[in-house]
GROMACS .gro file of N, CA and C in nm:
model
  456
    1MET      N    1  10.174  10.625  13.448
    1MET     CA    2  10.223  10.750  13.395
    1MET      C    3  10.133  10.861  13.448
    2HIS      N    4  10.190  10.957  13.515
    2HIS     CA    5  10.114  11.068  13.569
    2HIS      C    6  10.113  11.181  13.468
    3MET      N    7   9.994  11.227  13.436
    3MET     CA    8   9.980  11.334  13.338
    3MET      C    9   9.924  11.456  13.409
    4GLN      N   10   9.984  11.569  13.381
    4GLN     CA   11   9.934  11.692  13.439
    4GLN      C   12   9.845  11.759  13.335
    5LEU      N   13   9.721  11.781  13.371
    5LEU     CA   14   9.626  11.841  13.279
    5LEU      C   15   9.604  11.987  13.314
    6SER      N   16   9.577  12.065  13.212
    6SER     CA   17   9.545  12.205  13.238
    6SER      C   18   9.405  12.211  13.297
    7LYS      N   19   9.372  12.327  13.353
    7LYS     CA   20   9.240  12.343  13.415
    7LYS      C   21   9.131  12.355  13.309
    8GLU      N   22   9.171  12.389  13.186
    8GLU     CA   23   9.073  12.398  13.078
    8GLU      C   24   9.033  12.257  13.035
    9LYS      N   25   8.908  12.246  12.994
    9LYS     CA   26   8.861  12.117  12.942
    9LYS      C   27   8.919  12.098  12.802
   10ILE      N   28   8.990  11.989  12.783
   10ILE     CA   29   9.050  11.959  12.653
   10ILE      C   30   8.945  11.892  12.566
   11MET      N   31   8.955  11.910  12.435
   11MET     CA   32   8.857  11.854  12.343
   11MET      C   33   8.886  11.706  12.316
   12PRO      N   34   8.822  11.614  12.390
   12PRO     CA   35   8.851  11.473  12.368
   12PRO      C   36   8.802  11.423  12.232
   13ASN      N   37   8.700  11.487  12.177
   13ASN     CA   38   8.646  11.439  12.050
   13ASN      C   39   8.747  11.452  11.937
   14ALA      N   40   8.835  11.551  11.943
   14ALA     CA   41   8.937  11.566  11.839
   14ALA      C   42   9.030  11.445  11.839
   15PHE      N   43   9.074  11.402  11.956
   15PHE     CA   44   9.163  11.287  11.965
   15PHE      C   45   9.088  11.158  11.932
   16ARG      N   46   8.963  11.151  11.969
   16ARG     CA   47   8.884  11.034  11.932
   16ARG      C   48   8.867  11.027  11.781
   17SER      N   49   8.851  11.142  11.719
   17SER     CA   50   8.841  11.146  11.572
   17SER      C   51   8.970  11.100  11.506
   18ILE      N   52   9.082  11.142  11.562
   18ILE     CA   53   9.212  11.099  11.507
   18ILE      C   54   9.223  10.947  11.518
   19GLY      N   55   9.184  10.891  11.630
   19GLY     CA   56   9.186  10.745  11.648
   19GLY      C   57   9.093  10.674  11.551
   20LEU      N   58   8.974  10.730  11.533
   20LEU     CA   59   8.879  10.671  11.438
   20LEU      C   60   8.936  10.671  11.297
   21ILE      N   61   8.995  10.781  11.257
   21ILE     CA   62   9.055  10.792  11.123
   21ILE      C   63   9.165  10.687  11.107
   22ALA      N   64   9.251  10.676  11.207
   22ALA     CA   65   9.362  10.580  11.200
   22ALA      C   66   9.310  10.436  11.191
   23ARG      N   67   9.213  10.403  11.275
   23ARG     CA   68   9.161  10.265  11.275
   23ARG      C   69   9.085  10.235  11.146
   24ALA      N   70   9.003  10.329  11.101
   24ALA     CA   71   8.923  10.305  10.980
   24ALA      C   72   9.011  10.292  10.856
   25THR      N   73   9.110  10.379  10.842
   25THR     CA   74   9.196  10.372  10.723
   25THR      C   75   9.282  10.245  10.726
   26ALA      N   76   9.326  10.204  10.844
   26ALA     CA   77   9.403  10.080  10.855
   26ALA      C   78   9.315   9.960  10.820
   27ALA      N   79   9.193   9.958  10.870
   27ALA     CA   80   9.102   9.846  10.842
   27ALA      C   81   9.070   9.838  10.693
   28MET      N   82   9.044   9.953  10.630
   28MET     CA   83   9.015   9.953  10.487
   28MET      C   84   9.137   9.908  10.406
   29GLY      N   85   9.255   9.955  10.445
   29GLY     CA   86   9.377   9.914  10.377
   29GLY      C   87   9.404   9.766  10.394
   30ASN      N   88   9.383   9.714  10.515
   30ASN     CA   89   9.402   9.571  10.539
   30ASN      C   90   9.309   9.488  10.450
   31GLN      N   91   9.184   9.533  10.439
   31GLN     CA   92   9.087   9.462  10.356
   31GLN      C   93   9.126   9.470  10.208
   32LEU      N   94   9.165   9.589  10.164
   32LEU     CA   95   9.200   9.610  10.024
   32LEU      C   96   9.321   9.526   9.982
   33PHE      N   97   9.422   9.520  10.069
   33PHE     CA   98   9.547   9.453  10.033
   33PHE      C   99   9.556   9.308  10.084
   34GLN      N  100   9.448   9.259  10.141
   34GLN     CA  101   9.445   9.121  10.191
   34GLN      C  102   9.473   9.021  10.079
   35ALA      N  103   9.421   9.046   9.960
   35ALA     CA  104   9.443   8.956   9.845
   35ALA      C  105   9.590   8.950   9.806
   36ASN      N  106   9.667   9.053   9.845
   36ASN     CA  107   9.811   9.056   9.816
   36ASN      C  108   9.893   9.002   9.932
   37ASP      N  109   9.825   8.936  10.027
   37ASP     CA  110   9.891   8.879  10.144
   37ASP      C  111   9.955   8.986  10.232
   38LEU      N  112   9.893   9.104  10.234
   38LEU     CA  113   9.936   9.213  10.322
   38LEU      C  114   9.823   9.237  10.422
   39SER      N  115   9.845   9.198  10.546
   39SER     CA  116   9.745   9.218  10.649
   39SER      C  117   9.813   9.277  10.772
   40ASN      N  118   9.735   9.304  10.875
   40ASN     CA  119   9.788   9.359  11.000
   40ASN      C  120   9.875   9.482  10.977
   41ASN      N  121   9.829   9.569  10.890
   41ASN     CA  122   9.896   9.697  10.861
   41ASN      C  123  10.031   9.681  10.792
   42GLN      N  124  10.059   9.564  10.737
   42GLN     CA  125  10.188   9.545  10.670
   42GLN      C  126  10.202   9.637  10.549
   43PHE      N  127  10.090   9.675  10.489
   43PHE     CA  128  10.097   9.766  10.375
   43PHE      C  129  10.160   9.899  10.415
   44ILE      N  130  10.139   9.941  10.538
   44ILE     CA  131  10.198  10.066  10.587
   44ILE      C  132  10.350  10.051  10.599
   45PHE      N  133  10.393   9.938  10.653
   45PHE     CA  134  10.537   9.911  10.667
   45PHE      C  135  10.601   9.905  10.528
   46LEU      N  136  10.537   9.836  10.435
   46LEU     CA  137  10.591   9.823  10.300
   46LEU      C  138  10.603   9.960  10.233
   47MET      N  139  10.503  10.042  10.248
   47MET     CA  140  10.506  10.175  10.186
   47MET      C  141  10.624  10.257  10.238
   48ARG      N  142  10.647  10.254  10.368
   48ARG     CA  143  10.759  10.330  10.426
   48ARG      C  144  10.894  10.274  10.382
   49ILE      N  145  10.905  10.143  10.369
   49ILE     CA  146  11.030  10.082  10.323
   49ILE      C  147  11.057  10.122  10.179
   50ILE      N  148  10.954  10.123  10.096
   50ILE     CA  149  10.971  10.164   9.956
   50ILE      C  150  11.012  10.311   9.949
   51GLU      N  151  10.950  10.394  10.031
   51GLU     CA  152  10.977  10.538  10.028
   51GLU      C  153  11.111  10.574  10.090
   52THR      N  154  11.166  10.484  10.173
   52THR     CA  155  11.293  10.510  10.241
   52THR      C  156  11.386  10.391  10.221
   53PRO      N  157  11.436  10.371  10.099
   53PRO     CA  158  11.522  10.255  10.074
   53PRO      C  159  11.643  10.253  10.169
   54GLY      N  160  11.669  10.137  10.227
   54GLY     CA  161  11.782  10.124  10.317
   54GLY      C  162  11.751  10.156  10.462
   55ILE      N  163  11.626  10.187  10.493
   55ILE     CA  164  11.588  10.214  10.631
   55ILE      C  165  11.612  10.087  10.713
   56THR      N  166  11.654  10.104  10.836
   56THR     CA  167  11.673   9.988  10.923
   56THR      C  168  11.542   9.958  10.996
   57GLN      N  169  11.536   9.841  11.052
   57GLN     CA  170  11.416   9.803  11.127
   57GLN      C  171  11.393   9.897  11.245
   58ALA      N  172  11.499   9.934  11.315
   58ALA     CA  173  11.486  10.027  11.429
   58ALA      C  174  11.436  10.163  11.382
   59GLU      N  175  11.489  10.211  11.270
   59GLU     CA  176  11.444  10.340  11.216
   59GLU      C  177  11.298  10.333  11.173
   60LEU      N  178  11.259  10.221  11.115
   60LEU     CA  179  11.121  10.201  11.072
   60LEU      C  180  11.026  10.201  11.192
   61ALA      N  181  11.064  10.131  11.298
   61ALA     CA  182  10.982  10.128  11.420
   61ALA      C  183  10.965  10.268  11.476
   62THR      N  184  11.073  10.345  11.477
   62THR     CA  185  11.066  10.483  11.526
   62THR      C  186  10.977  10.568  11.437
   63GLN      N  187  10.995  10.556  11.307
   63GLN     CA  188  10.917  10.636  11.212
   63GLN      C  189  10.767  10.607  11.223
   64LEU      N  190  10.732  10.481  11.244
   64LEU     CA  191  10.591  10.443  11.252
   64LEU      C  192  10.536  10.446  11.395
   65HIS      N  193  10.622  10.476  11.491
   65HIS     CA  194  10.582  10.483  11.632
   65HIS      C  195  10.520  10.351  11.678
   66VAL      N  196  10.590  10.242  11.648
   66VAL     CA  197  10.548  10.110  11.696
   66VAL      C  198  10.663  10.049  11.775
   67ASP      N  199  10.631   9.953  11.860
   67ASP     CA  200  10.737   9.891  11.938
   67ASP      C  201  10.819   9.799  11.847
   68PRO      N  202  10.945   9.775  11.884
   68PRO     CA  203  11.033   9.694  11.800
   68PRO      C  204  10.981   9.555  11.768
   69SER      N  205  10.912   9.491  11.862
   69SER     CA  206  10.862   9.355  11.835
   69SER      C  207  10.751   9.356  11.730
   70THR      N  208  10.667   9.458  11.731
   70THR     CA  209  10.563   9.471  11.628
   70THR      C  210  10.627   9.491  11.492
   71CYS      N  211  10.729   9.575  11.488
   71CYS     CA  212  10.800   9.601  11.363
   71CYS      C  213  10.868   9.473  11.314
   72LEU      N  214  10.930   9.400  11.404
   72LEU     CA  215  10.998   9.276  11.368
   72LEU      C  216  10.902   9.177  11.303
   73ARG      N  217  10.784   9.159  11.364
   73ARG     CA  218  10.685   9.066  11.308
   73ARG      C  219  10.642   9.108  11.168
   74ALA      N  220  10.617   9.238  11.149
   74ALA     CA  221  10.575   9.288  11.018
   74ALA      C  222  10.685   9.268  10.914
   75VAL      N  223  10.807   9.301  10.951
   75VAL     CA  224  10.920   9.287  10.857
   75VAL      C  225  10.943   9.140  10.823
   76ARG      N  226  10.936   9.052  10.921
   76ARG     CA  227  10.954   8.909  10.894
   76ARG      C  228  10.849   8.859  10.794
   77LYS      N  229  10.725   8.904  10.811
   77LYS     CA  230  10.618   8.863  10.719
   77LYS      C  231  10.643   8.919  10.579
   78LEU      N  232  10.689   9.044  10.571
   78LEU     CA  233  10.719   9.104  10.440
   78LEU      C  234  10.835   9.032  10.372
   79ILE      N  235  10.930   8.986  10.450
   79ILE     CA  236  11.042   8.908  10.394
   79ILE      C  237  10.991   8.771  10.348
   80ALA      N  238  10.909   8.707  10.432
   80ALA     CA  239  10.855   8.574  10.399
   80ALA      C  240  10.769   8.576  10.273
   81THR      N  241  10.699   8.686  10.251
   81THR     CA  242  10.613   8.698  10.133
   81THR      C  243  10.687   8.763  10.015
   82GLN      N  244  10.816   8.782  10.032
   82GLN     CA  245  10.907   8.831   9.927
   82GLN      C  246  10.876   8.972   9.879
   83TYR      N  247  10.824   9.055   9.969
   83TYR     CA  248  10.804   9.197   9.938
   83TYR      C  249  10.929   9.278   9.974
   84VAL      N  250  11.007   9.226  10.069
   84VAL     CA  251  11.121   9.300  10.124
   84VAL      C  252  11.239   9.204  10.142
   85THR      N  253  11.359   9.258  10.130
   85THR     CA  254  11.480   9.183  10.166
   85THR      C  255  11.557   9.264  10.270
   86ARG      N  256  11.637   9.192  10.345
   86ARG     CA  257  11.723   9.257  10.444
   86ARG      C  258  11.864   9.253  10.387
   87GLY      N  259  11.918   9.370  10.357
   87GLY     CA  260  12.050   9.378  10.295
   87GLY      C  261  12.162   9.379  10.397
   88ILE      N  262  12.283   9.399  10.347
   88ILE     CA  263  12.403   9.411  10.431
   88ILE      C  264  12.472   9.541  10.391
   89ASP      N  265  12.503   9.623  10.491
   89ASP     CA  266  12.572   9.749  10.468
   89ASP      C  267  12.722   9.721  10.454
   90ALA      N  268  12.781   9.765  10.344
   90ALA     CA  269  12.924   9.740  10.318
   90ALA      C  270  13.014   9.808  10.421
   91HIS      N  271  12.968   9.919  10.478
   91HIS     CA  272  13.049   9.997  10.572
   91HIS      C  273  13.023   9.962  10.717
   92ASP      N  274  12.905   9.906  10.745
   92ASP     CA  275  12.868   9.873  10.883
   92ASP      C  276  12.798   9.737  10.881
   93LYS      N  277  12.870   9.634  10.918
   93LYS     CA  278  12.818   9.497  10.910
   93LYS      C  279  12.698   9.473  11.002
   94LYS      N  280  12.683   9.555  11.106
   94LYS     CA  281  12.570   9.539  11.197
   94LYS      C  282  12.443   9.601  11.141
   95ARG      N  283  12.459   9.694  11.050
   95ARG     CA  284  12.343   9.762  10.991
   95ARG      C  285  12.280   9.671  10.885
   96ARG      N  286  12.151   9.647  10.899
   96ARG     CA  287  12.079   9.559  10.806
   96ARG      C  288  11.969   9.640  10.736
   97PRO      N  289  12.002   9.707  10.628
   97PRO     CA  290  11.902   9.791  10.559
   97PRO      C  291  11.791   9.707  10.497
   98LEU      N  292  11.671   9.762  10.500
   98LEU     CA  293  11.555   9.697  10.440
   98LEU      C  294  11.532   9.756  10.301
   99LEU      N  295  11.509   9.669  10.205
   99LEU     CA  296  11.489   9.711  10.067
   99LEU      C  297  11.368   9.638  10.010
  100ALA      N  298  11.288   9.710   9.934
  100ALA     CA  299  11.175   9.646   9.867
  100ALA      C  300  11.226   9.565   9.749
  101THR      N  301  11.169   9.448   9.731
  101THR     CA  302  11.201   9.364   9.616
  101THR      C  303  11.125   9.418   9.495
  102THR      N  304  11.145   9.356   9.381
  102THR     CA  305  11.068   9.394   9.262
  102THR      C  306  10.919   9.376   9.289
  103LYS      N  307  10.884   9.268   9.357
  103LYS     CA  308  10.744   9.243   9.395
  103LYS      C  309  10.692   9.355   9.485
  104GLY      N  310  10.774   9.397   9.581
  104GLY     CA  311  10.735   9.505   9.670
  104GLY      C  312  10.720   9.637   9.595
  105GLN      N  313  10.817   9.667   9.509
  105GLN     CA  314  10.811   9.791   9.430
  105GLN      C  315  10.686   9.794   9.343
  106ALA      N  316  10.647   9.677   9.291
  106ALA     CA  317  10.529   9.670   9.205
  106ALA      C  318  10.401   9.707   9.279
  107MET      N  319  10.402   9.696   9.411
  107MET     CA  320  10.285   9.731   9.492
  107MET      C  321  10.271   9.881   9.514
  108TYR      N  322  10.380   9.955   9.494
  108TYR     CA  323  10.379  10.097   9.531
  108TYR      C  324  10.268  10.178   9.463
  109PRO      N  325  10.244  10.163   9.334
  109PRO     CA  326  10.136  10.243   9.274
  109PRO      C  327  10.001  10.219   9.342
  110ALA      N  328   9.970  10.095   9.376
  110ALA     CA  329   9.843  10.066   9.444
  110ALA      C  330   9.841  10.125   9.585
  111LEU      N  331   9.954  10.118   9.655
  111LEU     CA  332   9.963  10.176   9.789
  111LEU      C  333   9.947  10.327   9.784
  112GLU      N  334  10.013  10.389   9.689
  112GLU     CA  335  10.005  10.534   9.675
  112GLU      C  336   9.865  10.578   9.634
  113ASP      N  337   9.802  10.502   9.543
  113ASP     CA  338   9.664  10.532   9.503
  113ASP      C  339   9.570  10.525   9.623
  114TYR      N  340   9.588  10.423   9.706
  114TYR     CA  341   9.505  10.409   9.826
  114TYR      C  342   9.524  10.529   9.918
  115GLU      N  343   9.648  10.565   9.942
  115GLU     CA  344   9.676  10.679  10.029
  115GLU      C  345   9.613  10.807   9.975
  116GLN      N  346   9.627  10.830   9.845
  116GLN     CA  347   9.569  10.950   9.784
  116GLN      C  348   9.416  10.948   9.789
  117GLN      N  349   9.357  10.831   9.769
  117GLN     CA  350   9.212  10.818   9.775
  117GLN      C  351   9.162  10.851   9.916
  118ILE      N  352   9.229  10.798  10.017
  118ILE     CA  353   9.189  10.824  10.155
  118ILE      C  354   9.205  10.972  10.189
  119LEU      N  355   9.316  11.032  10.144
  119LEU     CA  356   9.337  11.174  10.168
  119LEU      C  357   9.231  11.258  10.099
  120SER      N  358   9.193  11.219   9.979
  120SER     CA  359   9.091  11.291   9.904
  120SER      C  360   8.955  11.282   9.974
  121VAL      N  361   8.920  11.161  10.017
  121VAL     CA  362   8.794  11.142  10.089
  121VAL      C  363   8.796  11.220  10.220
  122GLY      N  364   8.906  11.210  10.292
  122GLY     CA  365   8.916  11.275  10.423
  122GLY      C  366   8.913  11.426  10.418
  123THR      N  367   8.960  11.484  10.310
  123THR     CA  368   8.964  11.631  10.300
  123THR      C  369   8.856  11.686  10.207
  124GLN      N  370   8.764  11.600  10.168
  124GLN     CA  371   8.654  11.644  10.081
  124GLN      C  372   8.577  11.757  10.147
  125GLY      N  373   8.551  11.862  10.072
  125GLY     CA  374   8.478  11.976  10.125
  125GLY      C  375   8.565  12.079  10.193
  126LEU      N  376   8.693  12.052  10.209
  126LEU     CA  377   8.785  12.149  10.268
  126LEU      C  378   8.849  12.232  10.158
  127SER      N  379   8.868  12.358  10.186
  127SER     CA  380   8.939  12.444  10.091
  127SER      C  381   9.088  12.410  10.096
  128THR      N  382   9.162  12.462  10.000
  128THR     CA  383   9.307  12.442   9.999
  128THR      C  384   9.368  12.497  10.127
  129GLY      N  385   9.321  12.613  10.171
  129GLY     CA  386   9.371  12.673  10.295
  129GLY      C  387   9.338  12.588  10.417
  130GLU      N  388   9.216  12.535  10.420
  130GLU     CA  389   9.177  12.449  10.532
  130GLU      C  390   9.260  12.320  10.535
  131THR      N  391   9.286  12.265  10.418
  131THR     CA  392   9.368  12.144  10.410
  131THR      C  393   9.509  12.172  10.461
  132ALA      N  394   9.565  12.286  10.420
  132ALA     CA  395   9.700  12.323  10.466
  132ALA      C  396   9.700  12.346  10.617
  133LEU      N  397   9.597  12.413  10.668
  133LEU     CA  398   9.588  12.439  10.812
  133LEU      C  399   9.573  12.307  10.889
  134LEU      N  400   9.490  12.217  10.838
  134LEU     CA  401   9.474  12.087  10.902
  134LEU      C  402   9.607  12.013  10.910
  135GLU      N  403   9.681  12.013  10.800
  135GLU     CA  404   9.811  11.946  10.798
  135GLU      C  405   9.906  12.010  10.900
  136GLU      N  406   9.907  12.141  10.905
  136GLU     CA  407   9.994  12.212  10.999
  136GLU      C  408   9.957  12.182  11.144
  137LEU      N  409   9.828  12.186  11.174
  137LEU     CA  410   9.783  12.162  11.311
  137LEU      C  411   9.806  12.017  11.354
  138LEU      N  412   9.779  11.923  11.265
  138LEU     CA  413   9.803  11.783  11.299
  138LEU      C  414   9.952  11.756  11.320
  139ALA      N  415  10.037  11.822  11.241
  139ALA     CA  416  10.182  11.806  11.260
  139ALA      C  417  10.223  11.857  11.398
  140LYS      N  418  10.163  11.968  11.442
  140LYS     CA  419  10.193  12.021  11.575
  140LYS      C  420  10.147  11.925  11.684
  141VAL      N  421  10.026  11.872  11.669
  141VAL     CA  422   9.973  11.778  11.767
  141VAL      C  423  10.062  11.654  11.773
  142ALA      N  424  10.099  11.601  11.658
  142ALA     CA  425  10.186  11.483  11.653
  142ALA      C  426  10.320  11.511  11.719
  143ARG      N  427  10.377  11.628  11.691
  143ARG     CA  428  10.506  11.666  11.752
  143ARG      C  429  10.492  11.676  11.903
  144ASN      N  430  10.385  11.739  11.951
  144ASN     CA  431  10.363  11.752  12.095
  144ASN      C  432  10.351  11.615  12.163
  145VAL      N  433  10.274  11.526  12.102
  145VAL     CA  434  10.255  11.393  12.159
  145VAL      C  435  10.387  11.315  12.156
  146ARG      N  436  10.459  11.324  12.045
  146ARG     CA  437  10.589  11.254  12.033
  146ARG      C  438  10.687  11.307  12.137
  147ASP      N  439  10.694  11.440  12.153
  147ASP     CA  440  10.784  11.499  12.252
  147ASP      C  441  10.746  11.455  12.393
  148TYR      N  442  10.617  11.454  12.423
  148TYR     CA  443  10.571  11.410  12.554
  148TYR      C  444  10.609  11.264  12.577
  149GLN      N  445  10.587  11.183  12.476
  149GLN     CA  446  10.621  11.040  12.485
  149GLN      C  447  10.770  11.021  12.511
  150ASN      N  448  10.853  11.098  12.443
  150ASN     CA  449  10.998  11.086  12.459
  150ASN      C  450  11.046  11.133  12.596
  151GLN      N  451  10.970  11.221  12.660
  151GLN     CA  452  11.007  11.272  12.792
  151GLN      C  453  10.963  11.179  12.905
  152HIS      N  454  10.872  11.088  12.875
  152HIS     CA  455  10.816  11.004  12.983
  152HIS      C  456  10.842  10.860  12.960
   0.00000   0.00000   0.00000
């Protein structure tokens, strides 16, 4: 993939920090939810399925920016551990919506608490305005990267 860079030096530390945050929060979540048989970032997949009832596997892969085979492995494990079921759409037989089971739904408070704890730790010392600005800027960066990825 050929990338055209501007003549200005781009701040690599910002992107390295984003990677560090992603890896550290995933590792902590994997460790925290390991006792619940949720590993390899499956807690992230479960959270998105709970928050988006009826999402398809393809939609989930797109939302999480993972390849379809990674998503398939995670969903199969969530089904095997009875956190998720694959439903049947009455209007479209090819559509297989993913739904959290009662066991999966019961995990949501712990998943949400973890997410809020990480957000609280990550934004500690930031003002409300700084937190809002950070969210806005990261959304722009994510959109730019996603758009670039879709074009190449």
